[in-house]
Each structure stands twice: as C-alpha cells, then as structure tokens.
Short mmCIF file of C-alpha atoms in Angstrom, two decimals:
data_model
loop_
_atom_site.label_atom_id
_atom_site.label_comp_id
_atom_site.label_asym_id
_atom_site.label_seq_id
_atom_site.Cartn_x
_atom_site.Cartn_y
_atom_site.Cartn_z
CA MET A 1 95.03 113.51 95.83
CA GLU A 2 94.84 116.85 97.61
CA LYS A 3 93.69 115.13 100.77
CA ILE A 4 96.71 112.85 100.94
CA GLU A 5 99.09 115.69 100.04
CA GLU A 6 97.60 117.74 102.86
CA GLN A 7 97.88 114.79 105.24
CA PHE A 8 101.58 114.30 104.49
CA ALA A 9 102.28 118.05 104.55
CA ASN A 10 100.71 118.23 108.02
CA LEU A 11 102.95 115.52 109.49
CA ASN A 12 104.67 116.92 112.56
CA ILE A 13 106.92 115.39 115.18
CA VAL A 14 105.00 114.27 118.24
CA LYS A 15 107.85 112.44 119.99
CA ARG A 16 111.60 111.81 119.85
CA SER A 17 113.35 108.81 121.36
CA SER A 18 115.33 109.34 124.52
CA GLY A 19 119.10 109.01 124.17
CA THR A 20 120.88 105.70 124.72
CA GLU A 21 124.30 104.93 126.15
CA GLU A 22 125.52 103.64 122.80
CA PRO A 23 124.39 105.79 119.85
CA THR A 24 123.85 103.72 116.70
CA TYR A 25 122.41 104.07 113.24
CA LEU A 26 118.76 102.96 113.17
CA LEU A 27 118.57 100.66 110.13
CA GLY A 28 115.12 99.05 110.31
CA ILE A 29 111.75 99.63 112.03
CA ASP A 30 108.63 97.53 112.56
CA THR A 31 105.62 97.92 114.85
CA SER A 32 103.58 95.27 116.67
CA LYS A 33 100.45 94.22 114.79
CA THR A 34 98.39 93.15 117.81
CA VAL A 35 95.91 95.56 119.42
CA GLN A 36 95.84 95.32 123.20
CA ALA A 37 93.94 98.11 124.91
CA GLU A 38 95.66 97.63 128.25
CA LYS A 39 99.15 97.43 126.72
CA GLY A 40 100.86 100.02 124.57
CA SER A 41 101.99 99.32 121.02
CA LEU A 42 105.62 98.24 120.62
CA VAL A 43 108.27 99.33 118.13
CA ALA A 44 111.26 97.15 117.22
CA VAL A 45 114.35 98.85 115.78
CA LEU A 46 117.39 97.24 114.16
CA CYS A 47 120.58 99.03 115.20
CA SER A 48 123.95 99.19 113.45
CA ASN A 49 125.65 97.50 116.41
CA GLY A 50 123.77 94.33 115.43
CA SER A 51 121.12 94.47 118.16
CA ILE A 52 117.36 95.06 118.27
CA ARG A 53 115.82 97.62 120.63
CA ILE A 54 112.19 97.45 121.74
CA TYR A 55 110.49 100.81 122.33
CA ASP A 56 107.13 101.88 123.72
CA LYS A 57 105.53 103.55 120.68
CA GLU A 58 103.94 106.51 122.44
CA LYS A 59 106.81 107.37 124.81
CA LEU A 60 109.64 106.16 122.53
CA ASN A 61 111.64 104.96 125.52
CA VAL A 62 113.74 101.78 125.28
CA LEU A 63 112.10 98.87 127.11
CA ARG A 64 114.64 96.15 126.34
CA GLU A 65 117.34 95.09 123.90
CA PHE A 66 118.04 91.79 122.13
CA SER A 67 121.40 90.73 120.74
CA GLY A 68 122.52 88.12 118.24
CA TYR A 69 126.02 88.04 119.72
CA PRO A 70 128.45 86.82 118.49
CA GLY A 71 126.48 87.08 115.22
CA LEU A 72 125.10 90.32 113.79
CA LEU A 73 121.36 90.74 113.25
CA SER A 74 119.84 92.01 109.99
CA GLY A 75 116.20 92.82 109.40
CA VAL A 76 113.44 93.13 112.00
CA LYS A 77 109.82 91.91 111.79
CA PHE A 78 106.95 91.44 114.20
CA ALA A 79 104.66 88.45 113.84
CA HIS A 80 101.12 89.30 112.69
CA SER A 81 99.24 87.50 115.46
CA CYS A 82 101.42 88.02 118.56
CA ASP A 83 104.22 90.19 119.94
CA CYS A 84 107.04 87.94 118.78
CA VAL A 85 109.83 89.76 116.96
CA TYR A 86 112.14 88.08 114.44
CA SER A 87 115.56 88.84 113.00
CA SER A 88 118.02 87.03 110.74
CA CYS A 89 121.54 86.48 112.02
CA THR A 90 124.96 86.00 110.47
CA ASP A 91 125.41 82.91 112.70
CA GLY A 92 123.10 80.97 110.37
CA THR A 93 119.85 81.27 112.34
CA ILE A 94 116.61 83.21 112.42
CA LYS A 95 115.92 84.25 116.00
CA CYS A 96 112.53 84.91 117.59
CA TRP A 97 112.01 86.76 120.88
CA ASP A 98 108.90 87.58 122.87
CA ALA A 99 109.06 91.39 122.76
CA ARG A 100 107.19 91.72 126.07
CA LEU A 101 109.62 89.51 128.01
CA ALA A 102 112.86 90.83 129.46
CA SER A 103 114.68 87.54 128.75
CA GLU A 104 117.43 87.91 126.17
CA LYS A 105 117.12 84.25 125.20
CA PRO A 106 115.16 83.64 121.99
CA VAL A 107 111.91 81.72 122.45
CA GLN A 108 112.50 80.04 119.08
CA LEU A 109 115.54 79.43 116.90
CA PHE A 110 115.31 78.53 113.22
CA LYS A 111 118.57 76.88 112.16
CA GLY A 112 119.95 77.00 108.63
CA TYR A 113 122.31 74.67 106.86
CA PRO A 114 126.08 74.76 107.48
CA SER A 115 127.73 77.83 105.88
CA ASN A 116 124.41 79.77 105.69
CA ILE A 117 124.80 83.49 106.44
CA PHE A 118 121.35 85.09 106.51
CA ILE A 119 121.06 88.74 105.43
CA SER A 120 117.32 89.01 104.69
CA PHE A 121 114.05 87.34 105.72
CA ASP A 122 110.29 87.71 106.13
CA ILE A 123 107.38 85.84 107.70
CA SER A 124 104.14 85.07 105.86
CA CYS A 125 100.97 87.02 106.65
CA ASN A 126 99.48 84.01 108.53
CA ASP A 127 102.73 83.49 110.50
CA HIS A 128 103.10 79.95 109.12
CA ILE A 129 106.25 80.23 107.00
CA ILE A 130 109.58 82.01 107.40
CA CYS A 131 111.76 82.58 104.34
CA ALA A 132 115.36 83.85 104.57
CA GLY A 133 117.95 84.85 101.96
CA THR A 134 121.64 84.05 102.24
CA GLU A 135 124.91 85.58 101.21
CA LYS A 136 126.46 83.79 98.24
CA VAL A 137 128.85 81.09 99.46
CA GLU A 138 130.88 79.42 96.70
CA ASP A 139 128.21 79.05 93.97
CA ASP A 140 125.12 79.08 96.19
CA ALA A 141 122.71 81.88 97.11
CA LEU A 142 119.73 80.25 98.82
CA LEU A 143 116.19 80.99 99.91
CA VAL A 144 115.62 78.84 103.01
CA PHE A 145 112.15 78.00 104.40
CA TRP A 146 110.86 76.95 107.84
CA ASP A 147 107.51 76.06 109.37
CA ALA A 148 107.06 78.82 111.99
CA ARG A 149 103.99 77.31 113.67
CA ILE A 150 104.26 76.11 117.25
CA ASN A 151 103.37 72.42 117.50
CA SER A 152 101.80 71.36 120.81
CA GLN A 153 103.28 67.87 120.28
CA ASP A 154 106.77 69.25 119.67
CA LEU A 155 107.77 71.91 122.15
CA SER A 156 111.36 72.08 120.89
CA THR A 157 112.62 75.66 120.61
CA THR A 158 114.92 74.83 117.67
CA LYS A 159 113.63 74.13 114.16
CA ASP A 160 115.34 72.78 111.04
CA PRO A 161 114.50 73.99 107.51
CA LEU A 162 111.71 72.63 105.34
CA GLY A 163 113.89 73.09 102.25
CA THR A 164 115.50 75.63 99.93
CA TYR A 165 115.34 77.34 96.54
CA SER A 166 118.82 77.39 95.01
CA GLU A 167 118.47 77.95 91.25
CA THR A 168 116.96 81.42 90.86
CA HIS A 169 119.57 83.86 92.24
CA SER A 170 123.29 83.98 91.47
CA ASP A 171 124.39 86.43 94.19
CA ASP A 172 123.57 87.64 97.73
CA ILE A 173 119.81 87.69 98.39
CA THR A 174 119.34 91.11 99.97
CA GLN A 175 115.52 91.23 100.21
CA VAL A 176 112.63 88.85 100.96
CA CYS A 177 109.03 90.09 101.18
CA PHE A 178 105.84 88.03 101.55
CA HIS A 179 102.55 89.20 100.02
CA PRO A 180 100.45 91.18 102.56
CA SER A 181 97.37 88.91 102.22
CA ASN A 182 98.39 85.77 100.26
CA PRO A 183 100.69 83.60 102.43
CA ASN A 184 101.89 81.60 99.41
CA MET A 185 103.28 84.55 97.44
CA VAL A 186 106.78 85.80 98.15
CA VAL A 187 109.17 88.09 96.25
CA SER A 188 112.97 88.09 96.57
CA GLY A 189 115.65 90.54 95.42
CA SER A 190 119.40 90.16 95.02
CA THR A 191 122.64 91.92 94.18
CA ASP A 192 122.38 90.01 90.87
CA GLY A 193 119.69 92.57 89.94
CA LEU A 194 116.88 90.02 89.72
CA VAL A 195 113.51 90.28 91.47
CA ASN A 196 111.76 86.88 91.58
CA VAL A 197 108.10 86.22 92.39
CA PHE A 198 107.20 82.76 93.73
CA ASP A 199 104.06 80.79 94.58
CA ILE A 200 105.41 78.49 97.30
CA SER A 201 102.28 76.33 97.30
CA VAL A 202 103.70 74.73 94.11
CA ASP A 203 105.89 71.69 94.71
CA ASN A 204 109.20 72.55 93.03
CA GLU A 205 111.25 75.70 92.58
CA GLU A 206 111.08 75.80 88.77
CA ASP A 207 107.27 75.69 88.71
CA ALA A 208 106.95 77.93 91.77
CA LEU A 209 108.74 80.78 89.95
CA ILE A 210 105.95 82.95 88.50
CA THR A 211 108.11 85.64 86.94
CA THR A 212 111.57 87.19 87.01
CA CYS A 213 112.02 90.95 86.69
CA ASN A 214 115.40 92.63 86.20
CA SER A 215 116.21 95.86 88.01
CA THR A 216 119.65 95.88 86.28
CA SER A 217 121.30 96.79 89.59
CA SER A 218 121.81 95.59 93.17
CA VAL A 219 118.42 95.42 94.95
CA SER A 220 118.14 97.37 98.22
CA CYS A 221 114.36 97.36 98.87
CA ILE A 222 111.26 95.56 97.56
CA GLY A 223 107.56 95.77 98.39
CA TRP A 224 104.00 95.09 97.22
CA SER A 225 101.49 97.69 96.04
CA GLY A 226 98.33 98.23 94.00
CA LYS A 227 94.77 96.93 94.32
CA ASP A 228 94.89 93.44 95.87
CA TYR A 229 98.67 93.94 95.95
CA LYS A 230 99.20 92.74 92.39
CA GLN A 231 102.15 95.09 91.81
CA ILE A 232 105.73 95.01 93.08
CA TYR A 233 108.27 97.81 93.39
CA CYS A 234 112.01 97.77 93.87
CA MET A 235 114.79 100.20 94.79
CA THR A 236 118.48 99.69 94.10
CA HIS A 237 121.68 100.53 95.93
CA ASP A 238 122.48 103.19 93.32
CA GLU A 239 119.09 104.91 93.87
CA GLY A 240 117.21 103.35 90.96
CA PHE A 241 113.48 102.58 91.07
CA CYS A 242 111.40 99.94 89.25
CA TRP A 243 107.66 99.24 89.37
CA TRP A 244 105.98 96.19 87.80
CA ASP A 245 102.32 95.16 87.38
CA LEU A 246 101.73 91.41 87.71
CA ASN A 247 98.19 91.86 86.32
CA HIS A 248 99.82 92.17 82.91
CA LEU A 249 101.59 88.79 83.00
CA ASP A 250 98.85 87.09 80.97
CA THR A 251 98.13 90.04 78.67
CA ASP A 252 99.95 91.88 75.88
CA GLU A 253 100.42 94.90 78.16
CA PRO A 254 104.01 95.56 79.28
CA ILE A 255 104.66 94.46 82.87
CA THR A 256 106.96 97.45 83.55
CA CYS A 257 105.07 100.52 84.82
CA LEU A 258 108.15 102.59 85.59
CA ASN A 259 111.91 102.12 85.39
CA ILE A 260 114.19 104.94 86.56
CA GLN A 261 117.94 104.21 86.62
CA ASP A 262 118.76 107.06 89.04
CA VAL A 263 115.92 108.92 90.76
CA ARG A 264 118.30 111.69 91.83
CA GLU A 265 118.75 112.74 88.20
CA VAL A 266 115.06 113.07 87.31
CA ILE A 267 113.26 114.37 90.41
CA ASN A 268 112.90 118.03 91.28
CA VAL A 269 112.41 118.57 95.01
CA LYS A 270 111.21 121.89 96.35
CA GLU A 271 113.54 122.02 99.35
CA GLY A 272 117.19 120.96 99.20
CA THR A 273 118.31 117.89 97.24
CA LEU A 274 117.41 114.21 96.97
CA ASP A 275 120.52 112.22 97.91
CA TYR A 276 119.07 108.73 98.46
CA LEU A 277 115.93 106.57 98.63
CA ILE A 278 114.66 105.17 101.94
CA GLY A 279 111.64 103.02 101.07
CA GLY A 280 108.08 102.91 99.82
CA LEU A 281 104.60 102.99 101.33
CA TYR A 282 101.39 101.90 99.68
CA HIS A 283 98.32 103.81 100.87
CA GLU A 284 95.44 101.30 100.66
CA LYS A 285 92.62 103.82 101.11
CA MET A 286 93.97 106.03 98.33
CA ASP A 287 95.24 103.12 96.19
CA LYS A 288 98.46 105.07 95.78
CA LEU A 289 102.15 104.18 96.01
CA PHE A 290 104.51 106.72 97.58
CA ILE A 291 108.29 106.69 97.54
CA VAL A 292 110.29 108.19 100.40
CA GLY A 293 113.77 109.62 99.98
CA GLY A 294 115.97 112.07 101.79
CA ALA A 295 118.86 114.50 101.93
CA ASN A 296 122.09 113.96 103.88
CA THR A 297 121.03 116.89 106.09
CA GLY A 298 118.07 114.86 107.43
CA ILE A 299 115.26 116.31 105.29
CA ILE A 300 112.72 113.66 104.22
CA HIS A 301 111.09 113.88 100.77
CA LEU A 302 107.76 112.21 99.92
CA MET A 303 107.06 111.45 96.26
CA SER A 304 103.94 110.21 94.50
CA CYS A 305 104.45 107.32 92.09
CA THR A 306 102.72 107.48 88.67
CA THR A 307 103.30 105.61 85.42
CA SER A 308 104.66 108.83 83.93
CA GLY A 309 107.19 109.32 86.73
CA LEU A 310 107.75 110.35 90.36
CA ILE A 311 106.25 113.64 91.57
CA HIS A 312 107.61 115.43 94.65
CA MET A 313 104.75 116.13 97.07
CA THR A 314 106.17 117.50 100.29
CA SER A 315 109.25 117.51 102.55
CA LEU A 316 109.52 116.90 106.30
CA GLN A 317 112.05 119.16 107.98
CA GLY A 318 113.24 119.90 111.51
CA GLY A 319 113.47 116.24 112.47
CA HIS A 320 116.67 114.37 111.73
CA ALA A 321 120.13 115.91 111.65
CA ALA A 322 121.72 113.25 109.41
CA THR A 323 120.86 110.60 106.81
CA VAL A 324 117.53 108.81 107.43
CA ARG A 325 117.89 105.04 107.09
CA SER A 326 114.48 103.54 107.98
CA LEU A 327 110.76 104.22 108.12
CA CYS A 328 107.50 102.53 109.11
CA TRP A 329 104.06 103.83 108.07
CA ASN A 330 100.96 103.00 110.16
CA MET A 331 97.73 103.02 108.13
CA GLN A 332 95.50 102.94 111.22
CA ASP A 333 96.49 106.30 112.68
CA ASP A 334 98.40 107.75 109.67
CA SER A 335 101.57 107.98 111.75
CA LEU A 336 105.14 107.67 110.48
CA LEU A 337 108.19 106.40 112.36
CA THR A 338 111.65 107.31 111.05
CA GLY A 339 115.15 106.33 112.18
CA GLY A 340 118.45 107.84 111.20
CA GLU A 341 122.21 107.99 111.43
CA ASP A 342 121.75 110.65 114.12
CA ALA A 343 120.59 107.79 116.43
CA GLN A 344 117.12 109.33 116.69
CA LEU A 345 113.78 107.55 116.39
CA LEU A 346 111.00 110.03 115.53
CA LEU A 347 107.21 109.65 115.61
CA TRP A 348 105.32 111.89 113.17
CA LYS A 349 101.53 112.41 113.17
CA PRO A 350 99.25 114.74 111.16
CA GLY A 351 98.75 118.06 112.97
CA ALA A 352 100.73 116.98 116.03
CA ILE A 353 102.70 119.37 118.21
CA GLU A 354 105.95 118.26 119.80
CA LYS A 355 106.01 118.90 123.51
CA THR A 356 109.77 119.24 123.81
CA PHE A 357 111.78 120.35 120.82
CA THR A 358 115.56 120.06 120.93
CA LYS A 359 117.18 119.16 117.63
CA LYS A 360 120.29 117.13 118.30
CA ASP A 361 123.57 117.90 116.61
CA SER A 362 124.56 115.45 113.94
CA MET A 363 126.40 112.50 115.45
CA LYS A 364 129.31 111.02 113.54
CA ILE A 365 128.98 107.30 114.14
CA ALA A 366 131.23 104.68 112.59
CA SER A 367 128.99 102.60 110.35
CA SER A 368 129.28 98.81 110.27
CA VAL A 369 127.04 98.66 107.22
CA TYR A 370 128.28 98.89 103.67
CA GLN A 371 126.54 99.00 100.31
CA ARG A 372 127.60 97.24 97.15
CA VAL A 373 126.73 98.54 93.70
CA ARG A 374 126.96 96.48 90.54
CA VAL A 375 125.76 96.89 86.98
CA HIS A 376 123.89 94.04 85.34
CA ASN A 377 122.25 92.81 82.15
CA SER A 378 119.62 95.29 81.01
CA ASP A 379 116.84 92.84 80.11
CA SER A 380 114.03 94.50 82.07
CA CYS A 381 111.81 91.50 82.63
CA LYS A 382 111.41 87.94 81.47
CA ARG A 383 108.47 85.61 81.98
CA ARG A 384 109.28 82.13 83.19
CA LYS A 385 107.40 79.66 80.95
CA LYS A 386 106.26 76.32 82.29
CA GLN A 387 107.35 73.36 80.21
#
C-alpha cells in the first residue's frame, strides 16, 4: 500500500490547458484507447455549454469542438478500438464523431424513440452495443439499446434501436456503465436510488436482471471494481457511497461491503475539508479501489476504500481554483486528468514538474447543470429471483 500512497502523493501537474474563448465547467473526461505511435493520444471533454472539446493529451491544446446543437450533450466516451467519440443528446440521439476529423457532422447517429431524452450512456468493451438511459417521461424511464457495429452491406449513418428495458427503473436513469471485459454485463443507476445489474445476452428484461441494489438516494456515479471486476460501487448526489460484491450473490455472505450515507460526515482529511465526491478509480495492479473527492477551493482528496471504511491517503493542491467536476485515470502511465469549474483541464503525473506555473483566479461561471437529491426506501439490496 505504501507504494501506491507514494505514487499518488508524488502526482504533480505537468500541463494545464490553454484558455478558450468561452470558459465552461468541464463535466466529463475520457481518453482515446488506441495506441498510435505517430499520432498523439486524444482527450475528449464534456463542457457545460453542451459541447465536446477534443484536446491533444500532451499539449492540452484544443484541436476541435463538437456540438449537439440545438440539443445539449451529456456524457463522453471514446470507442475501445478506434478514435470515435460518443455522446448522448437531449434531442433523442446518441451521436458519434471521428475525433481526428475536423468535420462537425457526426459519422453515425443512433436515434431513439419519440419523446426520448438521453442523459446517460455507455458502449460495450467490444464496441458492439450502445446502451442509453432516458429522463422519465410520463411513467417511462428507459434503457435503450443499439447495435453499434458498422455493417458493410448497410452504410447508413443513422441507426434505429434494437429494443428497450422499461420495467426496472421508475425515475431518470442518470448512469449506465458496461463491464470492462464482459460485453454482456451492464449496470444502471437512477434517481430512484436503484442500481441494476443486467446480463443482456439473456432474451428478456426480467430474466436479464441479475440483481438490484438500493443506494437509498439519487445515483450520481457508478463503476466496476475488484478482481475480474465482480464488484460495483456507487456515489449519490448527496455524497453517499455504496460498494457491493457480486461474488456473494450465490452465498450467505452479505453483498454490501460498505454503505456510507454521507462521506463528508465520516472522513477526516488532513488538509482542508471534503465538500463533495468526484468519482472512483480501480487500480488493477494493486487490486484496490480509490475514491476521489474535493473541496470547493479546488483541493483534490484521494481516499482508499476498505470494508471498514474510507481512509484519506493524500491531497493534491496547487491545481484547480474551484470545484473539480471530472477525472480520468490512465493505468498505463499512472497519469490523472482533472477538469473543474475554473475551466481548467490539468494533467498530473508522478514526479512531474510543471514548466509554466500560473494558477488562474477562480472563474464564476453560470452553471447549466443542476443536481437533484431525493430520499428513498432504505432496503439496501434485493436479489431478483427467477421464476
């Protein structure tokens, strides 16, 4: 554990993004998965003005920008096998751009059903299936699925859905996350407090539902962790944290590893305060889950996750000047990208030295993003039994 603590403690800023004409909150970050020696790695950032900016990872300069206008974009993901970048849009589509092309026109468009407003999505690890979550409209909150593969016989750029799941959430579906190595496993989270795990290789929704866990609050973040990624974790809009072990589904062991209603009330940080949670990162080599939070002043706190609670490890200072909204951890080079309400994108690396250091004053930017907090039934987890 000392090695990883030292690694995180030694994270220093190596680069800051250059300023843009329109400062925005940076709400989501993903990096290209492809390795091309002659081409630099790309970073895609979701901005609060509803657009996606593509950066060169090493220089952190903006290469191009994609817009969902008149719709607003939410979420940003690179494909696993190419430099296509995806985002869900409030106009009822999932859009796909080639991140290396200057053209603003999407290369593929995945259309939903009438009245669909997509607010979350993910693409499977083999790039075959896209799944998106909708806002609740009337009585429906849907998970919608598409075949994302390009068919040489059908070169159409617009695709209709394969189908939907409609029975398992009762409110806005705020999070969708595919398993990192099993393309058939997907987990969804909602403002109804439920976190559902599905095996989409099964024919119908009822049988596809493996288990339902209850966070008891509006879900803001979900992810996979543990050996072979058999665990899931969840954060809520009121700074709660839950951690479940799916290995225990067929045993007498409790599935809940940790359930903290408000992390701010139980964690002791060495510098400043913990005001909010940002996300999680699972370190494969160490088989360890880490939770990342922050202070409104821009300090970032890294916490180790254990079954007995969260332990503060280290804090990253001197970077952001306002709330940090997004992060992306790279296992290959142990680098960390962070984005904040100060409109800055920062690249951190162990032992790095920043060539030019000028901390920007905090920017007061009108946010177009709001958070909803609700309290729900406190049943922590229920197993869905097959008939």
